[in-house]
Amino acid sequence: MDMPTIRLLYASVARPELRYDDLTAILRSADTHNSAAGITGILCYGGGRFLQALEGERRAVNVAYRRIIVDPRHSGCELIACDEITRRDFPDWTMKLIGWDDVPTAERRALLLQHTGSAVFDPFRFSGAQATQFLAALGRMERAEAA
Ligand code: FAD
């Protein structure tokens, strides 16, 4: 049997002194490892919180997640959703970073409100379905803006 493909979502608290350089270092290492492991996803950062989706073969996603949760650049990783999927939401991104603090556009705010019922980006309060739908919609919006 083929290894199932899954999508795993977790929330975490960024280390308080996290800087922009740390985010670029995280992305560099994510790009390297994820492209080798066939993992795609999105990483949303705002208000000192992370919300990340990792998509890929179940074993590869577990290996990445085990590495990520012990990273001292964040803490308190909380699993929000883990589903078997037949289609990826972020097939074109080894890891797309969305800075929620940088560009609080009206469109992004509306999207957050629509999918989570909250105007504040606090992923620990999202249900699995809310977080999944919010990130998928955010991905679609980013792709449309870039086109
Ligand atoms: P390096 O990147 O060289 O790191 C070696 C070790 O040092 C690791 O244990 C790392 O945690 C630690 N480290 C590195 N820089 C710092 C620093 N500035 N301060 C403190 N400790 C540091 N990795 C992925 O492969 N895919 C992902 O999608 C992914 N997403 C991430 C999302 C978040 C929110 C965070 C915080 C990390 C993420 N990472 C991701 C990074 C992951 O946690 C590991 O650091 C990385 O996979 C290890 O890469 P490496 O073996 O090349 O070691």
PDB file of N, CA, C and O in Angstrom, residues 9-16 48-52 65 68-80 122-125:
ATOM      1  N   LEU A   9      -1.473  20.399  10.792  1.00  0.00           N
ATOM      2  CA  LEU A   9      -1.454  21.810  11.191  1.00  0.00           C
ATOM      3  C   LEU A   9      -1.125  21.894  12.671  1.00  0.00           C
ATOM      4  O   LEU A   9      -1.667  21.118  13.469  1.00  0.00           O
ATOM      5  N   TYR A  10      -0.236  22.841  13.005  1.00  0.00           N
ATOM      6  CA  TYR A  10       0.033  23.075  14.421  1.00  0.00           C
ATOM      7  C   TYR A  10       0.175  24.573  14.662  1.00  0.00           C
ATOM      8  O   TYR A  10       0.465  25.347  13.737  1.00  0.00           O
ATOM      9  N   ALA A  11      -0.014  24.962  15.916  1.00  0.00           N
ATOM     10  CA  ALA A  11       0.224  26.344  16.338  1.00  0.00           C
ATOM     11  C   ALA A  11       1.361  26.340  17.340  1.00  0.00           C
ATOM     12  O   ALA A  11       1.583  25.335  18.038  1.00  0.00           O
ATOM     13  N   SER A  12       2.091  27.439  17.420  1.00  0.00           N
ATOM     14  CA  SER A  12       3.155  27.547  18.422  1.00  0.00           C
ATOM     15  C   SER A  12       3.382  29.011  18.777  1.00  0.00           C
ATOM     16  O   SER A  12       2.877  29.916  18.107  1.00  0.00           O
ATOM     17  N   VAL A  13       4.176  29.204  19.848  1.00  0.00           N
ATOM     18  CA  VAL A  13       4.502  30.549  20.324  1.00  0.00           C
ATOM     19  C   VAL A  13       5.947  30.836  19.944  1.00  0.00           C
ATOM     20  O   VAL A  13       6.855  30.085  20.328  1.00  0.00           O
ATOM     21  N   ALA A  14       6.149  31.921  19.205  1.00  0.00           N
ATOM     22  CA  ALA A  14       7.509  32.282  18.796  1.00  0.00           C
ATOM     23  C   ALA A  14       8.319  32.741  19.997  1.00  0.00           C
ATOM     24  O   ALA A  14       7.766  33.343  20.929  1.00  0.00           O
ATOM     25  N   ARG A  15       9.606  32.437  19.977  1.00  0.00           N
ATOM     26  CA  ARG A  15      10.490  32.954  21.030  1.00  0.00           C
ATOM     27  C   ARG A  15      10.369  34.480  21.020  1.00  0.00           C
ATOM     28  O   ARG A  15      10.420  35.102  19.952  1.00  0.00           O
ATOM     29  N   PRO A  16      10.238  35.123  22.180  1.00  0.00           N
ATOM     30  CA  PRO A  16       9.945  36.562  22.204  1.00  0.00           C
ATOM     31  C   PRO A  16      10.949  37.407  21.419  1.00  0.00           C
ATOM     32  O   PRO A  16      10.576  38.387  20.782  1.00  0.00           O
ATOM     33  N   GLY A  48       3.351  37.107  17.434  1.00  0.00           N
ATOM     34  CA  GLY A  48       4.184  36.174  18.208  1.00  0.00           C
ATOM     35  C   GLY A  48       3.706  34.736  18.151  1.00  0.00           C
ATOM     36  O   GLY A  48       4.092  33.906  18.980  1.00  0.00           O
ATOM     37  N   ARG A  49       2.851  34.432  17.196  1.00  0.00           N
ATOM     38  CA  ARG A  49       2.338  33.062  17.049  1.00  0.00           C
ATOM     39  C   ARG A  49       2.642  32.535  15.650  1.00  0.00           C
ATOM     40  O   ARG A  49       2.673  33.312  14.689  1.00  0.00           O
ATOM     41  N   PHE A  50       2.827  31.219  15.574  1.00  0.00           N
ATOM     42  CA  PHE A  50       2.948  30.556  14.275  1.00  0.00           C
ATOM     43  C   PHE A  50       1.738  29.656  14.056  1.00  0.00           C
ATOM     44  O   PHE A  50       1.231  29.037  14.999  1.00  0.00           O
ATOM     45  N   LEU A  51       1.325  29.581  12.793  1.00  0.00           N
ATOM     46  CA  LEU A  51       0.388  28.540  12.363  1.00  0.00           C
ATOM     47  C   LEU A  51       0.985  27.964  11.094  1.00  0.00           C
ATOM     48  O   LEU A  51       1.221  28.701  10.128  1.00  0.00           O
ATOM     49  N   GLN A  52       1.277  26.668  11.129  1.00  0.00           N
ATOM     50  CA  GLN A  52       1.936  26.048   9.979  1.00  0.00           C
ATOM     51  C   GLN A  52       1.154  24.839   9.492  1.00  0.00           C
ATOM     52  O   GLN A  52       0.596  24.081  10.285  1.00  0.00           O
ATOM     53  N   TYR A  65       7.984  17.123  11.582  1.00  0.00           N
ATOM     54  CA  TYR A  65       7.294  17.659  12.768  1.00  0.00           C
ATOM     55  C   TYR A  65       8.092  17.369  14.046  1.00  0.00           C
ATOM     56  O   TYR A  65       8.208  18.221  14.925  1.00  0.00           O
ATOM     57  N   ILE A  68      10.782  19.881  14.133  1.00  0.00           N
ATOM     58  CA  ILE A  68      10.292  21.250  14.328  1.00  0.00           C
ATOM     59  C   ILE A  68       9.904  21.499  15.793  1.00  0.00           C
ATOM     60  O   ILE A  68      10.223  22.546  16.352  1.00  0.00           O
ATOM     61  N   ILE A  69       9.247  20.527  16.425  1.00  0.00           N
ATOM     62  CA  ILE A  69       8.712  20.814  17.779  1.00  0.00           C
ATOM     63  C   ILE A  69       9.808  20.990  18.835  1.00  0.00           C
ATOM     64  O   ILE A  69       9.551  21.566  19.873  1.00  0.00           O
ATOM     65  N   VAL A  70      11.022  20.524  18.548  1.00  0.00           N
ATOM     66  CA  VAL A  70      12.093  20.724  19.542  1.00  0.00           C
ATOM     67  C   VAL A  70      12.955  21.948  19.204  1.00  0.00           C
ATOM     68  O   VAL A  70      13.949  22.217  19.876  1.00  0.00           O
ATOM     69  N   ASP A  71      12.556  22.692  18.200  1.00  0.00           N
ATOM     70  CA  ASP A  71      13.323  23.879  17.797  1.00  0.00           C
ATOM     71  C   ASP A  71      13.133  24.977  18.844  1.00  0.00           C
ATOM     72  O   ASP A  71      11.998  25.368  19.139  1.00  0.00           O
ATOM     73  N   PRO A  72      14.233  25.492  19.416  1.00  0.00           N
ATOM     74  CA  PRO A  72      14.086  26.505  20.485  1.00  0.00           C
ATOM     75  C   PRO A  72      13.584  27.864  20.002  1.00  0.00           C
ATOM     76  O   PRO A  72      13.363  28.760  20.821  1.00  0.00           O
ATOM     77  N   ARG A  73      13.420  28.045  18.684  1.00  0.00           N
ATOM     78  CA  ARG A  73      12.923  29.326  18.191  1.00  0.00           C
ATOM     79  C   ARG A  73      11.417  29.485  18.401  1.00  0.00           C
ATOM     80  O   ARG A  73      10.850  30.525  18.125  1.00  0.00           O
ATOM     81  N   HIS A  74      10.778  28.418  18.869  1.00  0.00           N
ATOM     82  CA  HIS A  74       9.374  28.520  19.269  1.00  0.00           C
ATOM     83  C   HIS A  74       9.114  27.479  20.353  1.00  0.00           C
ATOM     84  O   HIS A  74       9.994  26.684  20.691  1.00  0.00           O
ATOM     85  N   SER A  75       7.888  27.510  20.918  1.00  0.00           N
ATOM     86  CA  SER A  75       7.569  26.553  21.981  1.00  0.00           C
ATOM     87  C   SER A  75       6.065  26.296  21.990  1.00  0.00           C
ATOM     88  O   SER A  75       5.298  26.973  21.298  1.00  0.00           O
ATOM     89  N   GLY A  76       5.692  25.336  22.808  1.00  0.00           N
ATOM     90  CA  GLY A  76       4.268  25.062  23.015  1.00  0.00           C
ATOM     91  C   GLY A  76       3.540  24.583  21.773  1.00  0.00           C
ATOM     92  O   GLY A  76       2.346  24.887  21.595  1.00  0.00           O
ATOM     93  N   CYS A  77       4.227  23.817  20.916  1.00  0.00           N
ATOM     94  CA  CYS A  77       3.576  23.344  19.683  1.00  0.00           C
ATOM     95  C   CYS A  77       2.305  22.568  20.029  1.00  0.00           C
ATOM     96  O   CYS A  77       2.335  21.643  20.850  1.00  0.00           O
ATOM     97  N   GLU A  78       1.216  22.967  19.428  1.00  0.00           N
ATOM     98  CA  GLU A  78      -0.071  22.316  19.687  1.00  0.00           C
ATOM     99  C   GLU A  78      -0.643  21.833  18.359  1.00  0.00           C
ATOM    100  O   GLU A  78      -0.852  22.636  17.438  1.00  0.00           O
ATOM    101  N   LEU A  79      -0.857  20.527  18.281  1.00  0.00           N
ATOM    102  CA  LEU A  79      -1.410  19.943  17.062  1.00  0.00           C
ATOM    103  C   LEU A  79      -2.858  20.405  16.906  1.00  0.00           C
ATOM    104  O   LEU A  79      -3.661  20.284  17.834  1.00  0.00           O
ATOM    105  N   ILE A  80      -3.174  20.943  15.730  1.00  0.00           N
ATOM    106  CA  ILE A  80      -4.515  21.493  15.522  1.00  0.00           C
ATOM    107  C   ILE A  80      -5.341  20.597  14.613  1.00  0.00           C
ATOM    108  O   ILE A  80      -6.543  20.451  14.780  1.00  0.00           O
ATOM    109  N   ASP A 122      -5.047  34.468  16.229  1.00  0.00           N
ATOM    110  CA  ASP A 122      -4.637  33.688  17.400  1.00  0.00           C
ATOM    111  C   ASP A 122      -4.947  32.222  17.122  1.00  0.00           C
ATOM    112  O   ASP A 122      -6.017  31.709  17.476  1.00  0.00           O
ATOM    113  N   PRO A 123      -3.997  31.533  16.454  1.00  0.00           N
ATOM    114  CA  PRO A 123      -4.276  30.181  15.961  1.00  0.00           C
ATOM    115  C   PRO A 123      -4.636  29.170  17.041  1.00  0.00           C
ATOM    116  O   PRO A 123      -5.270  28.160  16.750  1.00  0.00           O
ATOM    117  N   PHE A 124      -4.266  29.438  18.303  1.00  0.00           N
ATOM    118  CA  PHE A 124      -4.606  28.502  19.384  1.00  0.00           C
ATOM    119  C   PHE A 124      -6.118  28.457  19.617  1.00  0.00           C
ATOM    120  O   PHE A 124      -6.625  27.532  20.222  1.00  0.00           O
ATOM    121  N   ARG A 125      -6.800  29.470  19.133  1.00  0.00           N
ATOM    122  CA  ARG A 125      -8.250  29.509  19.323  1.00  0.00           C
ATOM    123  C   ARG A 125      -9.014  28.941  18.135  1.00  0.00           C
ATOM    124  O   ARG A 125     -10.239  28.832  18.176  1.00  0.00           O
TER     125      ARG A 125
END
